[in-house]
Amino acid sequence: MNIQSKKKIALVLSGGGVKAAAYHIGVCLALKEKGFVFAGGSKEWVQQKYPTDKPDKSPTIRLYVGSSAGSFIASILASGRSLESLITAFQVGLGDSPFYDLPKEEHLKPVGYRHVFNLNSKRMLSWLPESLLQKSLLTGGLEVLLKKGFKLNGLFNTNGIERYLRKYVLDENEFSRLGVELYVIATQLNHSRKTIFGPFLESTKNETTNFIGYSKISESVAASSSLPPAFAPYPIKRPDGKDIYHYDGEIRDTLSTHVAADHGADLIIASYSMQPYHYSPEIGSLHTYGMPTIINQALYQVLEQKVAKHILFQKQKKDTYLAVKKSCEDLNLSVDAKNKILKKMRDGLAFKPEVDYIYISPRAQNYEMFFADHFSLNPQILEKILRIGFKSGLQVLREHC
């Protein structure tokens, strides 16, 4: 893989709570260590600071795709904020961090629990009195109580995340105003479609996907981060005034690398943090750690299998394409005949031979990452996770740069 020859580099970040956000920051630090540059900001700023015809050959990321927690990090990078300021937002290491020597104006407001866990109070207040007054719920049995009485759509909502990005981070809150491409992935609640929010000139849809260009960036990230059942679905208002509810972008696709490929990226760097636990003698069997840990393991196994199948499918398409190409050459077919055959393969497999992928994830033996709390904002815990992301990134990137 010749990274210097790549024309459009994309960064794809998956979900997984605050833990995933800290991991992605570590991966980004590894990318920076290897010479990658993160372009971001308004169109005018990007044209001035990151001109495409500059003599500097540093590989520059100009396309970001994020889902859930990954959309939060992606939107901040796409806004032009530095990695260092992103670290201050999570208070990694607090005063012990070298990044706190940054000028005060580069610091971002610290992310607090009130931003992550915004209580769904209005919904609670509207639900409780009605539920308590309906005696039939109490006499109809447990199933009736659960189905009809428990209509709270989430303990929390992501209004705090939307407000944080809008007030403290995003100078430009419209996708079309950015000088780089940003795509945020969510899932439509009342349909089987996923939604891609981005700089689309017009909003369209097909049987599997919504392409929405009218949503604000902060609202799109809030929709993408609404993980059920803890967080309520987030409403995106259509131009006609109707609310379309969305929830977590990881529901349908764990990695949305195809979004980057569909928009012209020829190098896609994907970071994901969900790695199942592999037995370690010093930790022992998970059956002794209780139900929450076992549920986490089951969820991680499902997600990791989806990612593994995605990566394997990409590899199989590439191997098949290269094998057919070699066969055409061995048979001395004409250039025209070979090109026709290969074009049919590319179209039929939706394969782009010029696209290369780099996948970065924790090692299976790294049990510290598995046991870390998904939503802890403790600076010391976040620093440990960031270091794991940094080491994971360096380990993978050594093979390519």
Short mmCIF file of C-alpha atoms in Angstrom, two decimals:
data_model
loop_
_atom_site.label_atom_id
_atom_site.label_comp_id
_atom_site.label_asym_id
_atom_site.label_seq_id
_atom_site.Cartn_x
_atom_site.Cartn_y
_atom_site.Cartn_z
CA MET A 1 0.00 0.00 0.00
CA ASN A 2 1.47 3.34 -1.06
CA ILE A 3 -0.20 5.81 1.28
CA GLN A 4 1.52 8.79 -0.34
CA SER A 5 -0.25 8.04 -3.61
CA LYS A 6 -3.72 8.08 -2.04
CA LYS A 7 -5.90 10.93 -3.26
CA LYS A 8 -8.67 10.87 -0.65
CA ILE A 9 -8.23 9.50 2.88
CA ALA A 10 -11.21 8.77 5.12
CA LEU A 11 -11.49 8.09 8.84
CA VAL A 12 -14.39 5.88 9.97
CA LEU A 13 -15.17 5.74 13.70
CA SER A 14 -17.61 3.30 15.30
CA GLY A 15 -19.62 3.54 18.52
CA GLY A 16 -19.27 2.22 22.04
CA GLY A 17 -19.88 5.05 24.49
CA VAL A 18 -17.29 7.31 26.13
CA LYS A 19 -14.91 4.34 26.13
CA ALA A 20 -14.99 4.23 22.33
CA ALA A 21 -14.51 8.01 22.14
CA ALA A 22 -11.33 7.80 24.25
CA TYR A 23 -10.09 4.85 22.21
CA HIS A 24 -10.62 6.76 18.94
CA ILE A 25 -8.67 9.72 20.33
CA GLY A 26 -5.76 7.36 21.04
CA VAL A 27 -5.95 5.97 17.51
CA CYS A 28 -5.95 9.51 16.13
CA LEU A 29 -2.82 10.31 18.17
CA ALA A 30 -1.16 7.26 16.59
CA LEU A 31 -2.17 8.52 13.14
CA LYS A 32 -0.68 11.92 13.97
CA GLU A 33 2.50 10.23 15.18
CA LYS A 34 2.74 8.54 11.78
CA GLY A 35 2.40 11.84 9.93
CA PHE A 36 -1.33 11.97 9.18
CA VAL A 37 -3.00 15.39 9.20
CA PHE A 38 -6.63 16.03 10.21
CA ALA A 39 -8.20 18.67 8.00
CA GLY A 40 -11.28 20.45 9.29
CA GLY A 41 -13.13 23.71 9.62
CA SER A 42 -15.05 26.00 7.31
CA LYS A 43 -14.55 25.92 3.55
CA GLU A 44 -12.50 29.11 3.63
CA TRP A 45 -10.27 27.87 6.45
CA VAL A 46 -9.64 24.44 4.85
CA GLN A 47 -8.79 25.98 1.47
CA GLN A 48 -6.31 28.26 3.17
CA LYS A 49 -4.69 25.81 5.61
CA TYR A 50 -4.99 22.50 3.72
CA PRO A 51 -4.75 23.32 -0.02
CA THR A 52 -4.90 20.21 -2.17
CA ASP A 53 -2.00 21.39 -4.32
CA LYS A 54 0.39 21.98 -1.43
CA PRO A 55 3.94 20.61 -1.80
CA ASP A 56 3.74 18.99 1.63
CA LYS A 57 2.99 15.31 1.04
CA SER A 58 1.62 14.59 4.53
CA PRO A 59 -1.35 12.23 4.19
CA THR A 60 -4.38 14.39 4.99
CA ILE A 61 -7.75 13.09 6.18
CA ARG A 62 -10.54 15.02 4.45
CA LEU A 63 -13.51 12.69 4.90
CA TYR A 64 -15.02 11.60 8.21
CA VAL A 65 -17.69 8.97 8.90
CA GLY A 66 -18.99 8.49 12.42
CA SER A 67 -21.59 6.43 14.20
CA SER A 68 -22.76 6.94 17.80
CA ALA A 69 -19.70 7.93 19.91
CA GLY A 70 -17.66 7.89 16.71
CA SER A 71 -19.89 10.59 15.25
CA PHE A 72 -19.14 12.81 18.25
CA ILE A 73 -15.36 12.56 17.68
CA ALA A 74 -15.70 12.81 13.90
CA SER A 75 -17.79 15.98 14.10
CA ILE A 76 -15.27 17.67 16.40
CA LEU A 77 -12.36 16.81 14.10
CA ALA A 78 -14.31 17.89 11.02
CA SER A 79 -15.06 21.21 12.75
CA GLY A 80 -11.35 22.02 12.74
CA ARG A 81 -10.68 21.49 16.44
CA SER A 82 -7.26 20.04 17.20
CA LEU A 83 -6.63 16.63 18.70
CA GLU A 84 -5.09 18.36 21.69
CA SER A 85 -8.22 20.41 22.34
CA LEU A 86 -10.30 17.26 22.01
CA ILE A 87 -8.21 15.69 24.77
CA THR A 88 -8.88 18.68 27.04
CA ALA A 89 -12.62 18.18 26.49
CA PHE A 90 -12.36 14.75 28.10
CA GLN A 91 -9.88 16.04 30.74
CA VAL A 92 -7.58 13.11 30.05
CA GLY A 93 -4.99 13.06 32.83
CA LEU A 94 -6.24 16.45 34.07
CA GLY A 95 -3.31 18.60 35.22
CA ASP A 96 -0.82 15.81 34.55
CA SER A 97 -1.54 15.92 30.82
CA PRO A 98 0.97 17.83 28.67
CA PHE A 99 -1.98 19.09 26.62
CA TYR A 100 -3.05 21.34 29.46
CA ASP A 101 -0.13 23.58 28.52
CA LEU A 102 -2.15 24.57 25.46
CA PRO A 103 -3.28 28.19 25.22
CA LYS A 104 -6.54 28.63 27.10
CA GLU A 105 -8.45 29.54 23.93
CA GLU A 106 -7.69 26.08 22.48
CA HIS A 107 -9.29 24.28 25.42
CA LEU A 108 -12.74 22.88 24.89
CA LYS A 109 -15.34 22.98 27.66
CA PRO A 110 -15.02 19.71 29.63
CA VAL A 111 -17.62 17.09 28.76
CA GLY A 112 -19.64 16.39 31.90
CA TYR A 113 -22.10 13.71 32.94
CA ARG A 114 -24.88 16.28 32.49
CA HIS A 115 -24.02 16.36 28.77
CA VAL A 116 -23.96 12.57 28.37
CA PHE A 117 -26.86 11.72 30.71
CA ASN A 118 -29.48 14.38 30.13
CA LEU A 119 -32.49 13.19 32.14
CA ASN A 120 -35.56 12.49 30.00
CA SER A 121 -37.61 14.44 32.56
CA LYS A 122 -40.51 15.69 30.42
CA ARG A 123 -41.26 12.20 29.19
CA MET A 124 -41.04 10.85 32.72
CA LEU A 125 -43.44 13.43 34.09
CA SER A 126 -45.98 12.81 31.34
CA TRP A 127 -45.76 9.03 31.81
CA LEU A 128 -45.84 8.56 35.57
CA PRO A 129 -49.22 10.09 36.55
CA GLU A 130 -51.07 8.35 33.73
CA SER A 131 -49.51 4.99 34.57
CA LEU A 132 -50.18 5.28 38.27
CA LEU A 133 -53.86 6.14 37.74
CA GLN A 134 -54.64 3.18 35.45
CA LYS A 135 -55.78 0.44 37.81
CA SER A 136 -56.20 -1.96 34.91
CA LEU A 137 -52.46 -2.06 34.57
CA LEU A 138 -52.13 -3.45 38.05
CA THR A 139 -54.86 -6.06 37.63
CA GLY A 140 -54.07 -7.16 34.08
CA GLY A 141 -50.94 -9.09 34.92
CA LEU A 142 -47.22 -8.52 34.38
CA GLU A 143 -47.36 -8.57 30.56
CA VAL A 144 -50.06 -5.87 30.45
CA LEU A 145 -48.09 -3.81 32.95
CA LEU A 146 -44.94 -4.00 30.84
CA LYS A 147 -46.59 -3.42 27.46
CA LYS A 148 -49.06 -0.70 28.36
CA GLY A 149 -47.70 0.81 31.53
CA PHE A 150 -44.01 1.04 30.82
CA LYS A 151 -44.13 3.48 27.92
CA LEU A 152 -41.11 5.52 28.91
CA ASN A 153 -38.94 5.62 25.77
CA GLY A 154 -35.66 6.11 27.62
CA LEU A 155 -34.30 7.23 30.99
CA PHE A 156 -32.09 9.80 29.29
CA ASN A 157 -31.96 11.70 26.02
CA THR A 158 -29.09 13.08 23.94
CA ASN A 159 -30.21 16.71 24.14
CA GLY A 160 -27.14 17.44 26.26
CA ILE A 161 -24.80 16.13 23.54
CA GLU A 162 -26.58 18.23 20.92
CA ARG A 163 -26.39 21.33 23.09
CA TYR A 164 -22.69 20.78 23.92
CA LEU A 165 -21.69 20.54 20.24
CA ARG A 166 -23.87 23.48 19.21
CA LYS A 167 -22.77 25.83 21.99
CA TYR A 168 -19.13 24.96 22.59
CA VAL A 169 -17.67 23.20 19.54
CA LEU A 170 -19.26 23.80 16.17
CA ASP A 171 -18.59 27.18 14.61
CA GLU A 172 -20.31 25.75 11.53
CA ASN A 173 -23.33 23.56 12.28
CA GLU A 174 -24.24 22.75 8.67
CA PHE A 175 -22.61 19.92 6.74
CA SER A 176 -22.45 22.00 3.56
CA ARG A 177 -20.46 24.77 5.29
CA LEU A 178 -17.55 22.50 6.19
CA GLY A 179 -14.45 22.37 4.03
CA VAL A 180 -14.25 18.60 4.53
CA GLU A 181 -16.84 15.85 4.15
CA LEU A 182 -18.63 14.60 7.26
CA TYR A 183 -21.20 11.79 7.29
CA VAL A 184 -23.10 10.76 10.42
CA ILE A 185 -24.88 7.39 10.58
CA ALA A 186 -28.13 6.75 12.46
CA THR A 187 -31.02 4.27 12.30
CA GLN A 188 -34.61 5.22 11.53
CA LEU A 189 -36.86 4.11 14.38
CA ASN A 190 -40.08 3.46 12.45
CA HIS A 191 -38.57 1.77 9.41
CA SER A 192 -35.81 -0.68 8.52
CA ARG A 193 -33.73 2.04 6.88
CA LYS A 194 -30.50 3.50 8.13
CA THR A 195 -29.93 7.21 7.71
CA ILE A 196 -26.82 8.94 6.42
CA PHE A 197 -26.66 12.62 7.38
CA GLY A 198 -24.27 14.62 5.25
CA PRO A 199 -23.69 17.46 2.76
CA PHE A 200 -26.35 16.26 0.33
CA LEU A 201 -27.79 18.91 -1.99
CA GLU A 202 -31.17 17.18 -1.79
CA SER A 203 -32.52 14.55 0.54
CA THR A 204 -33.39 11.20 -1.03
CA LYS A 205 -34.16 7.67 0.09
CA ASN A 206 -34.39 4.12 -1.13
CA GLU A 207 -35.55 0.88 0.49
CA THR A 208 -32.51 0.60 2.75
CA THR A 209 -31.13 4.12 3.25
CA ASN A 210 -32.17 7.71 3.93
CA PHE A 211 -29.81 10.42 2.67
CA ILE A 212 -30.56 13.59 4.64
CA GLY A 213 -28.93 16.96 4.02
CA TYR A 214 -31.21 19.29 5.98
CA SER A 215 -30.29 18.21 9.52
CA LYS A 216 -27.83 20.20 11.65
CA ILE A 217 -24.58 18.43 12.55
CA SER A 218 -25.28 18.62 16.29
CA GLU A 219 -28.78 17.13 15.81
CA SER A 220 -27.43 14.35 13.60
CA VAL A 221 -24.85 13.36 16.23
CA ALA A 222 -27.55 13.37 18.92
CA ALA A 223 -29.68 11.05 16.77
CA SER A 224 -26.73 8.76 16.06
CA SER A 225 -25.86 8.53 19.78
CA SER A 226 -29.34 7.59 21.09
CA LEU A 227 -28.58 4.06 22.26
CA PRO A 228 -31.70 2.16 23.43
CA PRO A 229 -33.01 1.45 25.98
CA ALA A 230 -31.05 3.95 28.08
CA PHE A 231 -31.48 6.85 25.64
CA ALA A 232 -34.72 7.95 24.01
CA PRO A 233 -34.94 8.12 20.18
CA TYR A 234 -34.07 11.58 18.88
CA PRO A 235 -36.42 13.52 16.56
CA ILE A 236 -35.08 15.04 13.34
CA LYS A 237 -37.49 17.62 11.98
CA ARG A 238 -38.19 17.43 8.26
CA PRO A 239 -38.62 20.62 6.19
CA ASP A 240 -42.40 20.03 6.33
CA GLY A 241 -42.29 20.11 10.13
CA LYS A 242 -42.80 16.39 10.77
CA ASP A 243 -40.51 14.67 13.28
CA ILE A 244 -38.70 11.51 12.13
CA TYR A 245 -37.27 9.63 15.10
CA HIS A 246 -33.82 8.03 14.99
CA TYR A 247 -31.64 6.02 17.29
CA ASP A 248 -28.15 4.58 17.48
CA GLY A 249 -26.23 4.28 14.20
CA GLU A 250 -24.66 0.96 15.24
CA ILE A 251 -27.99 -0.89 15.13
CA ARG A 252 -27.75 -1.78 11.44
CA ASP A 253 -24.07 -1.35 10.56
CA THR A 254 -21.18 -1.67 12.99
CA LEU A 255 -18.76 -0.21 10.46
CA SER A 256 -19.97 2.08 7.67
CA THR A 257 -16.81 2.02 5.58
CA HIS A 258 -18.95 1.74 2.44
CA VAL A 259 -20.09 5.34 2.99
CA ALA A 260 -16.50 6.52 2.65
CA ALA A 261 -15.91 4.32 -0.42
CA ASP A 262 -19.14 5.54 -2.04
CA HIS A 263 -17.90 9.13 -1.71
CA GLY A 264 -14.55 8.60 -3.39
CA ALA A 265 -12.15 7.62 -0.60
CA ASP A 266 -9.31 5.40 -1.78
CA LEU A 267 -7.84 4.82 1.70
CA ILE A 268 -10.22 4.09 4.56
CA ILE A 269 -8.95 3.90 8.13
CA ALA A 270 -11.56 2.32 10.41
CA SER A 271 -11.34 2.35 14.20
CA TYR A 272 -13.62 0.19 16.36
CA SER A 273 -13.28 -0.64 20.05
CA MET A 274 -15.59 -3.59 20.70
CA GLN A 275 -13.42 -6.68 21.13
CA PRO A 276 -14.76 -9.75 23.03
CA TYR A 277 -12.85 -11.04 26.03
CA HIS A 278 -10.49 -13.97 25.41
CA TYR A 279 -9.70 -16.16 28.40
CA SER A 280 -6.81 -14.99 30.56
CA PRO A 281 -5.60 -17.05 33.57
CA GLU A 282 -5.19 -13.95 35.75
CA ILE A 283 -8.80 -12.88 35.08
CA GLY A 284 -10.49 -16.25 34.80
CA SER A 285 -13.92 -17.09 33.43
CA LEU A 286 -16.53 -14.41 32.90
CA HIS A 287 -19.22 -16.59 34.49
CA THR A 288 -17.97 -15.40 37.89
CA TYR A 289 -18.34 -11.70 37.05
CA GLY A 290 -22.12 -11.51 36.87
CA MET A 291 -24.85 -10.76 34.38
CA PRO A 292 -23.74 -7.29 33.12
CA THR A 293 -20.32 -8.61 32.10
CA ILE A 294 -21.86 -11.65 30.36
CA ILE A 295 -24.30 -9.37 28.49
CA ASN A 296 -21.38 -7.19 27.39
CA GLN A 297 -19.52 -10.26 26.14
CA ALA A 298 -22.58 -11.47 24.20
CA LEU A 299 -23.04 -8.03 22.62
CA TYR A 300 -19.35 -7.77 21.74
CA GLN A 301 -19.41 -11.20 20.15
CA VAL A 302 -22.35 -10.24 17.93
CA LEU A 303 -20.74 -6.95 16.87
CA GLU A 304 -17.29 -8.47 16.38
CA GLN A 305 -18.79 -11.18 14.15
CA LYS A 306 -20.46 -8.51 12.01
CA VAL A 307 -17.16 -6.64 11.64
CA ALA A 308 -15.22 -9.83 10.93
CA LYS A 309 -17.70 -10.82 8.20
CA HIS A 310 -17.49 -7.33 6.71
CA ILE A 311 -13.67 -7.47 6.59
CA LEU A 312 -13.66 -11.01 5.21
CA PHE A 313 -16.17 -10.10 2.50
CA GLN A 314 -14.02 -7.18 1.37
CA LYS A 315 -10.98 -9.48 1.23
CA GLN A 316 -12.86 -12.17 -0.69
CA LYS A 317 -14.01 -9.64 -3.29
CA LYS A 318 -10.47 -8.37 -3.75
CA ASP A 319 -8.97 -11.88 -3.97
CA THR A 320 -11.60 -12.94 -6.51
CA TYR A 321 -11.07 -9.83 -8.61
CA LEU A 322 -7.29 -10.25 -8.65
CA ALA A 323 -7.60 -13.95 -9.50
CA VAL A 324 -9.88 -13.20 -12.48
CA LYS A 325 -7.55 -10.42 -13.61
CA LYS A 326 -4.57 -12.78 -13.51
CA SER A 327 -6.53 -15.43 -15.42
CA CYS A 328 -7.35 -12.91 -18.14
CA GLU A 329 -3.66 -12.06 -18.44
CA ASP A 330 -2.61 -15.74 -18.46
CA LEU A 331 -5.11 -16.40 -21.28
CA ASN A 332 -3.67 -13.48 -23.28
CA LEU A 333 -7.07 -11.90 -23.68
CA SER A 334 -7.19 -8.59 -25.46
CA VAL A 335 -7.12 -5.46 -23.36
CA ASP A 336 -10.67 -4.67 -24.42
CA ALA A 337 -11.99 -8.12 -23.48
CA LYS A 338 -10.16 -8.08 -20.14
CA ASN A 339 -11.50 -4.64 -19.28
CA LYS A 340 -15.08 -5.67 -20.09
CA ILE A 341 -14.83 -8.75 -17.85
CA LEU A 342 -13.27 -6.79 -14.98
CA LYS A 343 -15.85 -4.01 -15.29
CA LYS A 344 -18.67 -6.54 -14.99
CA MET A 345 -17.00 -7.92 -11.88
CA ARG A 346 -16.60 -4.48 -10.32
CA ASP A 347 -20.22 -3.60 -11.02
CA GLY A 348 -21.61 -6.95 -9.92
CA LEU A 349 -19.61 -7.08 -6.67
CA ALA A 350 -19.80 -3.33 -5.98
CA PHE A 351 -16.03 -3.56 -5.73
CA LYS A 352 -13.60 -0.66 -6.00
CA PRO A 353 -10.10 -2.08 -6.57
CA GLU A 354 -8.39 1.25 -5.88
CA VAL A 355 -9.72 1.36 -2.30
CA ASP A 356 -7.50 0.09 0.53
CA TYR A 357 -8.59 -0.47 4.12
CA ILE A 358 -6.79 -0.24 7.46
CA TYR A 359 -8.69 -1.64 10.46
CA ILE A 360 -7.64 -0.71 13.99
CA SER A 361 -9.08 -2.46 17.05
CA PRO A 362 -7.89 -3.56 20.52
CA ARG A 363 -6.04 -6.84 20.86
CA ALA A 364 -8.25 -9.68 22.08
CA GLN A 365 -5.86 -10.23 25.00
CA ASN A 366 -6.35 -6.67 26.24
CA TYR A 367 -8.81 -7.38 29.04
CA GLU A 368 -8.39 -3.87 30.52
CA MET A 369 -10.23 -2.48 27.51
CA PHE A 370 -13.02 -5.03 27.86
CA PHE A 371 -13.63 -4.33 31.56
CA ALA A 372 -13.45 -0.52 31.29
CA ASP A 373 -16.73 1.31 31.96
CA HIS A 374 -18.49 2.45 28.79
CA PHE A 375 -19.56 5.81 30.20
CA SER A 376 -16.96 6.73 32.81
CA LEU A 377 -15.52 10.25 32.54
CA ASN A 378 -12.83 9.55 35.13
CA PRO A 379 -9.66 11.17 33.66
CA GLN A 380 -7.37 8.35 34.80
CA ILE A 381 -9.59 5.66 33.26
CA LEU A 382 -9.87 7.63 30.02
CA GLU A 383 -6.09 8.02 29.90
CA LYS A 384 -5.66 4.23 30.13
CA ILE A 385 -8.13 3.71 27.28
CA LEU A 386 -6.48 6.43 25.21
CA ARG A 387 -3.11 4.70 25.65
CA ILE A 388 -4.63 1.40 24.51
CA GLY A 389 -5.96 3.13 21.37
CA PHE A 390 -2.59 4.75 20.75
CA LYS A 391 -0.71 1.43 21.05
CA SER A 392 -3.30 -0.38 18.90
CA GLY A 393 -2.96 2.29 16.21
CA LEU A 394 0.83 2.20 16.18
CA GLN A 395 0.88 -1.59 16.02
CA VAL A 396 -1.35 -1.67 12.93
CA LEU A 397 0.14 1.37 11.22
CA ARG A 398 3.68 -0.03 11.41
CA GLU A 399 2.65 -2.50 8.73
CA HIS A 400 1.74 0.31 6.33
CA CYS A 401 3.88 3.38 7.10
#
